[in-house]
């Protein structure tokens, strides 16, 4: 009997032990699954996640929201995303068929009524979106949208790539802090100006991510971003400090990627300022920009000098030579404008020529470009006051107490010239910070908006870019490469895109 109880006791101990082992095994597996996490560090911070007005496009970049169509970056064409197909032969009456397998992250269906509500909210919240989309009427039926524009607008669908036209569930209460979209990641928490905590959306229509979670953090200090990757605090860094790239590459396990983008660093000119209303003063400003020096010393070669707003490799970019540059050329233009150098100051009618130059630190190279310009201008007697600002779009739109601004702009994020020309040079453009209102240029842009043929559109885009170049409405400094560094021993399937829109996607994984 004692032996019988002894055997039962031993058996119970073994069962308990095996059970504990099994529980430990499951626990370890669960811990491993939960360990699939990416820490991503971005260079722009934001205090709002409202996708319809957020100029940093964080909701889309973080994988929370999506748009009806997206850019095929290889072919520079538009491809379906939340929309399955579209047609609009006359360029004014559009029929858009939506995918029927998409849900918002709260489980609600993404049907035509919900998409209509999202588009209408975007139009209500943003004058820029009103001007860009030119929508007169939206009708919803099941999973079909019928949209009528105020005028024939052949490139209407390409404007739906804009992150500010992201589709969200507008019935949610706190869109500023917790938008609900259709993307692969659900927003769990948001600390304004600091970070987002994201969690995999298990019912994502295009296949749930293998990642369990992502931290999307902000730091506008390029050196701090580089140090965070070196120390292992983060896994991916967007735009690390250029000076740190050699040491990053030398560190085992760090991959550095660089790709040409559709971006230009430009010197935006406030055409409402009296001195800059003279084209020769604008030509002098342009001549003072030492592009090669800036590319070689500030960007360390990770850029190419700009002649105009568009990369020369794009089909709608004009072929023209870079204007003459140098302090002697700048002085010649200023003399034509009636200025002369007296007692070390460039002046006209006893008034010295001065510029207030805006810049911002989120793009580390822009303040350095401002300093180079300030130094070169001083050599010919022009005082330049550099003023640091935080959010350039907000400041330049609300204030006219400045002359120049180092600004960085995506010029072809839709694979077409229309976006940049409309936004930057049309009187209704959301990014027309120069205050340009040139009837001839506006006429060309309006004609471009109503032209279907890609060949004819390219001709009109060249005409517009030529006009901007000839009249020096803004100067173009360089086309920077987008640089991303990451832990190659951990990160899998990262893609550095030319449009800079698509970052935290469902294919992103860890090894």
Coordinates of N, CA and C in Angstrom, one line a residue, residues 41-234:
X41 N 12.7 56.0 -35.2 CA 13.0 57.4 -34.8 C 12.9 58.3 -36.0
X42 N 12.0 59.3 -35.9 CA 11.7 60.2 -37.1 C 12.3 61.6 -36.7
X43 N 12.4 62.4 -37.8 CA 13.1 63.7 -37.6 C 12.1 64.9 -37.3
X44 N 10.8 64.7 -37.6 CA 9.8 65.7 -37.4 C 8.9 65.3 -36.2
X45 N 8.6 66.2 -35.3 CA 7.6 66.0 -34.3 C 6.3 66.6 -34.7
X46 N 5.2 66.1 -34.0 CA 3.9 66.7 -34.3 C 3.1 66.7 -33.0
X47 N 2.2 67.6 -32.9 CA 1.4 67.7 -31.7 C -0.1 67.3 -32.0
X48 N -0.3 67.0 -33.3 CA -1.6 66.6 -33.7 C -1.5 65.4 -34.6
X49 N -2.4 64.5 -34.5 CA -2.5 63.3 -35.4 C -3.7 63.4 -36.4
X50 N -4.3 64.6 -36.4 CA -5.5 64.7 -37.3 C -4.9 64.6 -38.8
X51 N -5.2 63.5 -39.5 CA -4.6 63.3 -40.8 C -5.0 64.3 -41.8
X52 N -6.2 64.9 -41.6 CA -6.7 65.9 -42.6 C -6.0 67.2 -42.6
X53 N -5.2 67.5 -41.5 CA -4.5 68.8 -41.4 C -3.1 68.7 -41.0
X54 N -2.6 67.5 -40.5 CA -1.3 67.3 -40.0 C -0.3 67.4 -41.2
X55 N 0.6 68.4 -41.2 CA 1.5 68.6 -42.2 C 2.7 67.7 -42.2
X56 N 2.9 66.9 -41.1 CA 4.0 66.0 -41.0 C 3.6 64.6 -41.5
X57 N 2.3 64.4 -41.8 CA 1.8 63.2 -42.4 C 2.1 61.9 -41.6
X58 N 2.3 62.1 -40.3 CA 2.6 61.0 -39.4 C 1.6 59.9 -39.4
X59 N 0.3 60.1 -39.4 CA -0.7 59.0 -39.4 C -0.5 58.0 -40.5
X60 N -0.2 58.6 -41.7 CA 0.0 57.7 -42.8 C 1.4 57.0 -42.7
X61 N 2.4 57.8 -42.4 CA 3.8 57.2 -42.3 C 3.9 56.2 -41.2
X62 N 3.1 56.3 -40.2 CA 3.1 55.3 -39.1 C 2.2 54.1 -39.3
X63 N 1.6 54.0 -40.4 CA 0.8 52.9 -40.7 C -0.6 52.9 -40.1
X64 N -1.1 54.0 -39.6 CA -2.4 54.1 -39.0 C -3.5 54.3 -40.1
X65 N -3.2 55.2 -41.1 CA -4.1 55.5 -42.1 C -3.6 55.2 -43.5
X66 N -4.5 55.2 -44.5 CA -4.2 54.9 -45.9 C -5.1 55.8 -46.7
X67 N -4.7 55.9 -48.0 CA -5.4 56.7 -49.0 C -6.1 55.8 -50.0
X68 N -7.0 56.4 -50.8 CA -7.7 55.6 -51.8 C -6.7 55.0 -52.9
X69 N -5.7 55.8 -53.2 CA -4.7 55.4 -54.2 C -3.3 55.7 -53.6
X70 N -2.3 55.1 -54.2 CA -1.0 55.3 -53.8 C 0.0 55.4 -55.0
X71 N 1.2 55.9 -54.8 CA 2.1 56.1 -55.8 C 2.9 54.8 -56.1
X72 N 3.0 54.4 -57.4 CA 3.9 53.4 -57.8 C 5.2 54.1 -58.1
X73 N 6.2 54.0 -57.2 CA 7.4 54.8 -57.3 C 8.3 54.4 -58.4
X74 N 8.2 53.2 -58.9 CA 9.1 52.8 -60.0 C 8.6 53.3 -61.3
X75 N 7.3 53.3 -61.6 CA 6.7 53.8 -62.8 C 6.2 55.2 -62.8
X76 N 6.2 55.8 -61.6 CA 5.6 57.2 -61.5 C 4.2 57.2 -61.9
X77 N 3.4 56.2 -61.5 CA 2.0 56.1 -61.9 C 1.2 55.9 -60.6
X78 N -0.1 56.0 -60.7 CA -1.0 55.8 -59.5 C -1.5 54.4 -59.5
X79 N -1.5 53.8 -58.4 CA -2.0 52.4 -58.3 C -3.1 52.3 -57.2
X80 N -4.0 51.3 -57.3 CA -5.1 51.1 -56.3 C -4.5 50.9 -54.9
X81 N -5.3 51.3 -53.9 CA -5.0 51.0 -52.5 C -6.3 50.7 -51.9
X82 N -7.0 51.7 -51.2 CA -8.3 51.4 -50.7 C -9.3 51.4 -51.8
X83 N -9.0 52.1 -52.9 CA -9.9 52.0 -54.1 C -9.4 50.9 -54.9
X84 N -10.4 50.2 -55.5 CA -10.1 49.0 -56.4 C -9.9 49.5 -57.8
X85 N -10.7 50.5 -58.2 CA -10.6 50.9 -59.6 C -11.3 52.3 -59.7
X86 N -11.1 53.0 -60.8 CA -11.8 54.3 -61.0 C -11.9 54.6 -62.5
X87 N -12.8 55.4 -62.9 CA -12.9 55.9 -64.2 C -13.6 57.3 -64.3
X88 N -13.2 58.1 -65.2 CA -13.7 59.4 -65.4 C -13.2 60.0 -66.7
X89 N -13.8 59.5 -67.8 CA -13.3 59.8 -69.1 C -13.3 61.3 -69.4
X90 N -14.3 62.0 -68.9 CA -14.4 63.5 -69.2 C -13.6 64.3 -68.2
X91 N -13.0 63.7 -67.2 CA -12.1 64.4 -66.3 C -12.9 65.1 -65.2
X92 N -14.2 65.0 -65.2 CA -15.0 65.8 -64.3 C -16.0 64.9 -63.5
X93 N -16.5 63.8 -64.1 CA -17.4 62.9 -63.4 C -16.7 61.6 -63.2
X94 N -16.4 61.3 -61.9 CA -15.6 60.2 -61.5 C -16.4 59.1 -60.8
X95 N -16.1 57.9 -61.1 CA -16.7 56.7 -60.4 C -15.6 55.9 -59.8
X96 N -15.6 55.8 -58.5 CA -14.5 55.1 -57.8 C -15.1 53.9 -57.1
X97 N -14.6 52.7 -57.4 CA -15.0 51.4 -56.8 C -14.1 51.1 -55.6
X98 N -14.7 51.0 -54.4 CA -13.9 50.7 -53.2 C -13.7 49.2 -53.0
X99 N -12.6 48.8 -52.3 CA -12.5 47.5 -51.9 C -13.6 47.1 -50.9
X100 N -14.0 45.9 -50.9 CA -15.2 45.5 -50.0 C -14.7 44.7 -48.8
X101 N -13.4 44.5 -48.7 CA -12.9 43.7 -47.6 C -12.1 44.5 -46.5
X102 N -12.4 45.8 -46.5 CA -11.6 46.7 -45.6 C -12.5 47.1 -44.4
X103 N -11.9 47.0 -43.2 CA -12.5 47.5 -42.0 C -11.6 48.6 -41.4
X104 N -12.3 49.5 -40.7 CA -11.5 50.4 -39.8 C -11.0 49.6 -38.6
X105 N -10.0 50.2 -37.9 CA -9.4 49.5 -36.8 C -10.4 49.3 -35.6
X106 N -11.6 49.9 -35.6 CA -12.6 49.7 -34.6 C -13.6 48.6 -35.0
X107 N -13.3 48.0 -36.2 CA -14.2 46.9 -36.7 C -15.3 47.4 -37.7
X108 N -15.5 48.7 -37.8 CA -16.5 49.2 -38.7 C -16.1 49.0 -40.1
X109 N -17.1 48.8 -41.0 CA -16.8 48.6 -42.4 C -16.4 49.9 -43.1
X110 N -15.5 49.8 -44.0 CA -15.2 50.9 -44.8 C -16.0 50.9 -46.1
X111 N -17.2 51.5 -46.1 CA -18.0 51.5 -47.3 C -18.0 52.9 -47.8
X112 N -18.8 53.1 -48.9 CA -18.8 54.4 -49.6 C -19.3 55.5 -48.7
X113 N -20.3 55.3 -47.8 CA -20.8 56.3 -47.0 C -19.7 56.8 -46.0
X114 N -19.0 55.9 -45.4 CA -17.9 56.2 -44.5 C -16.8 57.0 -45.2
X115 N -16.5 56.5 -46.4 CA -15.4 57.2 -47.2 C -15.9 58.6 -47.6
X116 N -17.1 58.8 -48.0 CA -17.7 60.1 -48.3 C -17.6 61.0 -47.1
X117 N -17.9 60.5 -45.9 CA -17.9 61.3 -44.7 C -16.4 61.7 -44.4
X118 N -15.5 60.9 -44.6 CA -14.1 61.2 -44.4 C -13.6 62.3 -45.4
X119 N -14.0 62.1 -46.7 CA -13.6 63.1 -47.7 C -14.2 64.5 -47.4
X120 N -15.5 64.4 -47.0 CA -16.1 65.7 -46.7 C -15.5 66.4 -45.5
X121 N -15.1 65.6 -44.5 CA -14.4 66.2 -43.3 C -13.1 66.9 -43.8
X122 N -12.3 66.2 -44.6 CA -11.1 66.7 -45.1 C -11.3 68.0 -45.8
X123 N -12.3 68.1 -46.7 CA -12.7 69.3 -47.4 C -13.0 70.4 -46.4
X124 N -13.8 70.1 -45.4 CA -14.2 71.1 -44.4 C -13.0 71.6 -43.5
X125 N -12.1 70.7 -43.2 CA -11.0 71.1 -42.3 C -9.9 71.8 -43.0
X126 N -9.8 71.7 -44.3 CA -8.6 72.2 -45.0 C -8.9 72.9 -46.3
X127 N -8.7 74.2 -46.3 CA -8.8 75.0 -47.6 C -7.9 74.4 -48.6
X128 N -6.7 74.0 -48.2 CA -5.8 73.5 -49.2 C -6.3 72.2 -49.9
X129 N -7.0 71.4 -49.2 CA -7.6 70.2 -49.8 C -8.8 70.6 -50.7
X130 N -9.5 71.6 -50.3 CA -10.6 72.1 -51.2 C -10.0 72.5 -52.5
X131 N -8.9 73.3 -52.4 CA -8.3 73.8 -53.7 C -7.7 72.7 -54.5
X132 N -7.1 71.7 -53.8 CA -6.4 70.7 -54.5 C -7.4 69.7 -55.2
X133 N -8.5 69.3 -54.5 CA -9.4 68.3 -55.1 C -10.5 68.9 -56.0
X134 N -10.8 70.1 -55.8 CA -11.9 70.8 -56.6 C -13.2 70.0 -56.6
X135 N -13.6 69.4 -55.5 CA -14.8 68.6 -55.5 C -16.0 69.4 -55.4
X136 N -17.0 69.1 -56.2 CA -18.3 69.8 -56.1 C -19.3 69.0 -55.4
X137 N -19.3 67.7 -55.7 CA -20.4 66.8 -55.1 C -19.8 65.4 -55.0
X138 N -20.2 64.7 -53.9 CA -19.9 63.3 -53.6 C -21.2 62.5 -53.4
X139 N -21.4 61.4 -54.1 CA -22.5 60.5 -53.8 C -22.0 59.1 -53.5
X140 N -22.7 58.5 -52.5 CA -22.2 57.2 -52.1 C -23.3 56.1 -52.3
X141 N -22.9 55.0 -52.8 CA -23.9 53.9 -53.0 C -23.1 52.6 -52.8
X142 N -23.4 51.9 -51.7 CA -22.7 50.7 -51.4 C -21.2 50.8 -51.2
X143 N -20.5 50.3 -52.2 CA -19.0 50.5 -52.2 C -18.6 51.3 -53.5
X144 N -19.5 52.1 -53.9 CA -19.2 53.0 -55.1 C -19.3 54.4 -54.7
X145 N -18.3 55.2 -55.1 CA -18.4 56.7 -54.9 C -18.5 57.3 -56.3
X146 N -19.4 58.3 -56.4 CA -19.5 59.1 -57.6 C -19.1 60.6 -57.2
X147 N -18.0 61.1 -57.8 CA -17.5 62.4 -57.4 C -17.5 63.3 -58.7
X148 N -18.1 64.5 -58.5 CA -18.1 65.5 -59.6 C -17.2 66.6 -59.1
X149 N -16.2 67.0 -60.0 CA -15.4 68.1 -59.7 C -15.9 69.4 -60.3
X150 N -15.5 70.6 -59.8 CA -16.0 71.9 -60.2 C -15.7 72.2 -61.6
X151 N -14.7 71.5 -62.2 CA -14.2 71.7 -63.6 C -13.5 70.4 -64.0
X152 N -13.4 70.3 -65.3 CA -12.6 69.1 -65.8 C -11.2 69.1 -65.2
X153 N -10.9 68.0 -64.6 CA -9.6 67.9 -63.8 C -9.0 66.5 -63.9
X154 N -8.4 66.2 -65.1 CA -7.9 64.9 -65.4 C -7.0 64.2 -64.4
X155 N -6.3 65.1 -63.6 CA -5.4 64.5 -62.6 C -6.0 64.4 -61.2
X156 N -7.3 64.4 -61.2 CA -8.0 64.4 -59.9 C -7.6 63.2 -59.0
X157 N -7.6 62.0 -59.6 CA -7.3 60.8 -58.9 C -5.9 60.9 -58.3
X158 N -4.9 61.4 -59.0 CA -3.6 61.5 -58.4 C -3.5 62.4 -57.2
X159 N -4.4 63.3 -57.0 CA -4.4 64.2 -55.8 C -4.9 63.4 -54.6
X160 N -5.5 62.2 -54.8 CA -6.0 61.4 -53.7 C -4.9 60.6 -53.1
X161 N -3.7 60.7 -53.6 CA -2.5 60.2 -53.0 C -2.1 61.0 -51.7
X162 N -2.5 62.3 -51.7 CA -2.2 63.2 -50.6 C -2.5 62.6 -49.2
X163 N -1.5 62.5 -48.3 CA -1.8 61.9 -47.0 C -2.9 62.7 -46.2
X164 N -3.1 64.0 -46.6 CA -4.2 64.7 -46.0 C -5.6 64.3 -46.4
X165 N -5.7 63.3 -47.4 CA -6.9 62.8 -47.8 C -7.1 61.3 -47.3
X166 N -6.3 61.0 -46.3 CA -6.4 59.7 -45.7 C -7.9 59.4 -45.2
X167 N -8.2 58.2 -45.3 CA -9.6 57.7 -45.0 C -9.6 57.3 -43.5
X168 N -10.5 57.9 -42.7 CA -10.6 57.6 -41.3 C -12.1 57.5 -41.0
X169 N -12.4 56.9 -39.8 CA -13.7 56.8 -39.3 C -14.0 58.1 -38.5
X170 N -14.8 58.9 -39.1 CA -15.1 60.3 -38.6 C -16.1 60.2 -37.4
X171 N -16.6 59.0 -37.1 CA -17.5 58.9 -36.0 C -16.8 58.9 -34.6
X172 N -15.5 58.6 -34.7 CA -14.6 58.6 -33.5 C -14.5 60.0 -32.9
X173 N -14.4 60.1 -31.6 CA -14.5 61.4 -30.9 C -13.3 62.2 -30.9
X174 N -12.1 61.5 -30.8 CA -10.8 62.3 -30.6 C -9.9 62.0 -31.8
X175 N -10.2 62.7 -32.9 CA -9.4 62.5 -34.1 C -8.0 63.1 -34.0
X176 N -7.9 64.1 -33.2 CA -6.6 64.8 -33.1 C -5.6 63.9 -32.3
X177 N -6.0 63.2 -31.3 CA -5.1 62.3 -30.6 C -5.2 60.9 -30.8
X178 N -6.3 60.4 -31.4 CA -6.5 59.0 -31.7 C -7.3 58.7 -32.9
X179 N -6.8 59.0 -34.1 CA -7.5 58.7 -35.3 C -7.6 57.2 -35.6
X180 N -8.7 56.8 -36.1 CA -8.9 55.4 -36.4 C -9.0 55.3 -38.0
X181 N -8.0 54.6 -38.5 CA -7.9 54.4 -39.9 C -8.0 53.0 -40.3
X182 N -7.5 52.6 -41.5 CA -7.6 51.3 -42.1 C -6.2 50.6 -42.2
X183 N -5.2 51.2 -41.7 CA -3.8 50.7 -41.8 C -3.5 49.5 -41.0
X184 N -2.3 49.0 -41.1 CA -1.9 47.8 -40.4 C -1.6 48.0 -38.9
X185 N -1.6 49.2 -38.4 CA -1.2 49.4 -37.0 C -2.3 50.4 -36.4
X186 N -2.7 49.9 -35.2 CA -3.6 50.7 -34.4 C -2.9 51.6 -33.4
X187 N -3.3 52.8 -33.3 CA -2.7 53.7 -32.3 C -3.1 53.4 -30.9
X188 N -2.2 53.0 -30.0 CA -2.5 52.7 -28.6 C -2.3 53.9 -27.7
X189 N -1.3 54.7 -28.0 CA -1.1 55.9 -27.2 C -0.3 56.9 -28.0
X190 N -0.5 58.2 -27.7 CA 0.2 59.3 -28.3 C 0.6 60.3 -27.3
X191 N 1.9 60.6 -27.3 CA 2.5 61.7 -26.4 C 2.9 62.8 -27.4
X192 N 2.1 63.9 -27.5 CA 2.4 64.9 -28.4 C 3.8 65.4 -28.3
X193 N 4.5 65.5 -29.5 CA 5.9 66.0 -29.6 C 6.9 65.0 -29.2
X194 N 6.4 63.8 -28.8 CA 7.4 62.7 -28.3 C 7.3 61.4 -29.0
X195 N 6.1 60.7 -29.0 CA 6.1 59.4 -29.6 C 4.6 58.9 -29.8
X196 N 4.5 57.8 -30.6 CA 3.3 57.1 -30.7 C 3.6 55.6 -30.4
X197 N 2.7 55.0 -29.7 CA 2.8 53.5 -29.5 C 1.8 52.8 -30.3
X198 N 2.2 51.9 -31.2 CA 1.4 51.3 -32.2 C 1.3 49.8 -31.9
X199 N 0.2 49.2 -32.3 CA -0.1 47.8 -32.1 C -0.6 47.2 -33.4
X200 N -0.2 46.0 -33.7 CA -0.7 45.3 -34.9 C -2.2 45.2 -34.9
X201 N -2.8 45.5 -36.1 CA -4.2 45.4 -36.4 C -4.4 44.0 -37.0
X202 N -4.9 43.1 -36.2 CA -5.0 41.7 -36.6 C -5.9 41.4 -37.8
X203 N -6.9 42.3 -38.0 CA -7.8 42.1 -39.1 C -7.5 43.0 -40.3
X204 N -6.2 43.4 -40.4 CA -5.8 44.3 -41.5 C -6.1 43.6 -42.9
X205 N -6.7 44.3 -43.8 CA -7.2 43.8 -45.1 C -6.1 43.2 -46.0
X206 N -4.9 43.7 -45.9 CA -3.8 43.3 -46.8 C -2.9 42.3 -46.1
X207 N -3.3 41.7 -45.0 CA -2.5 40.8 -44.2 C -1.9 41.4 -43.0
X208 N -2.2 40.8 -41.9 CA -1.6 41.4 -40.6 C -0.1 41.4 -40.6
X209 N 0.5 42.4 -40.0 CA 1.9 42.5 -39.8 C 2.4 41.3 -38.9
X210 N 3.7 40.9 -39.2 CA 4.3 40.0 -38.3 C 4.8 40.6 -37.0
X211 N 4.9 42.0 -37.0 CA 5.3 42.7 -35.8 C 4.1 42.8 -34.9
X212 N 4.5 42.7 -33.6 CA 3.5 42.9 -32.6 C 3.2 44.3 -32.3
X213 N 4.3 45.2 -32.3 CA 4.1 46.6 -32.0 C 5.2 47.4 -32.5
X214 N 5.0 48.7 -32.6 CA 6.0 49.7 -33.1 C 6.0 50.9 -32.2
X215 N 7.1 51.4 -31.9 CA 7.2 52.8 -31.3 C 7.7 53.7 -32.3
X216 N 6.9 54.7 -32.6 CA 7.3 55.8 -33.6 C 7.6 57.0 -32.9
X217 N 8.9 57.3 -32.6 CA 9.3 58.4 -31.8 C 9.8 59.6 -32.6
X218 N 9.9 60.8 -32.0 CA 10.4 61.9 -32.7 C 11.7 62.5 -32.0
X219 N 12.6 63.0 -32.8 CA 13.7 63.7 -32.2 C 14.3 64.6 -33.4
X220 N 14.2 65.9 -33.2 CA 14.6 66.8 -34.3 C 16.1 67.1 -34.3
X221 N 16.9 66.5 -33.4 CA 18.3 66.6 -33.3 C 19.0 65.5 -34.1
X222 N 19.6 65.8 -35.2 CA 20.1 64.7 -36.1 C 21.2 63.9 -35.4
X223 N 22.1 64.6 -34.6 CA 23.1 63.9 -33.8 C 22.5 63.0 -32.8
X224 N 21.5 63.4 -32.1 CA 20.8 62.5 -31.1 C 20.2 61.3 -31.8
X225 N 19.7 61.5 -33.0 CA 19.1 60.3 -33.7 C 20.2 59.3 -34.0
X226 N 21.4 59.8 -34.5 CA 22.5 58.9 -34.8 C 23.0 58.2 -33.6
X227 N 23.1 58.9 -32.5 CA 23.6 58.3 -31.2 C 22.6 57.2 -30.7
X228 N 21.3 57.5 -30.9 CA 20.3 56.5 -30.4 C 20.4 55.2 -31.2
X229 N 20.8 55.2 -32.5 CA 21.0 54.0 -33.2 C 22.3 53.3 -32.8
X230 N 23.3 54.1 -32.7 CA 24.6 53.5 -32.3 C 24.5 52.8 -30.9
X231 N 23.7 53.3 -30.0 CA 23.7 52.8 -28.7 C 22.6 51.6 -28.6
X232 N 21.9 51.4 -29.6 CA 20.9 50.3 -29.6 C 19.6 50.7 -29.0
X233 N 19.4 52.0 -28.8 CA 18.1 52.5 -28.2 C 16.9 52.3 -29.2
X234 N 17.3 52.5 -30.5 CA 16.3 52.4 -31.6 C 16.8 51.5 -32.7

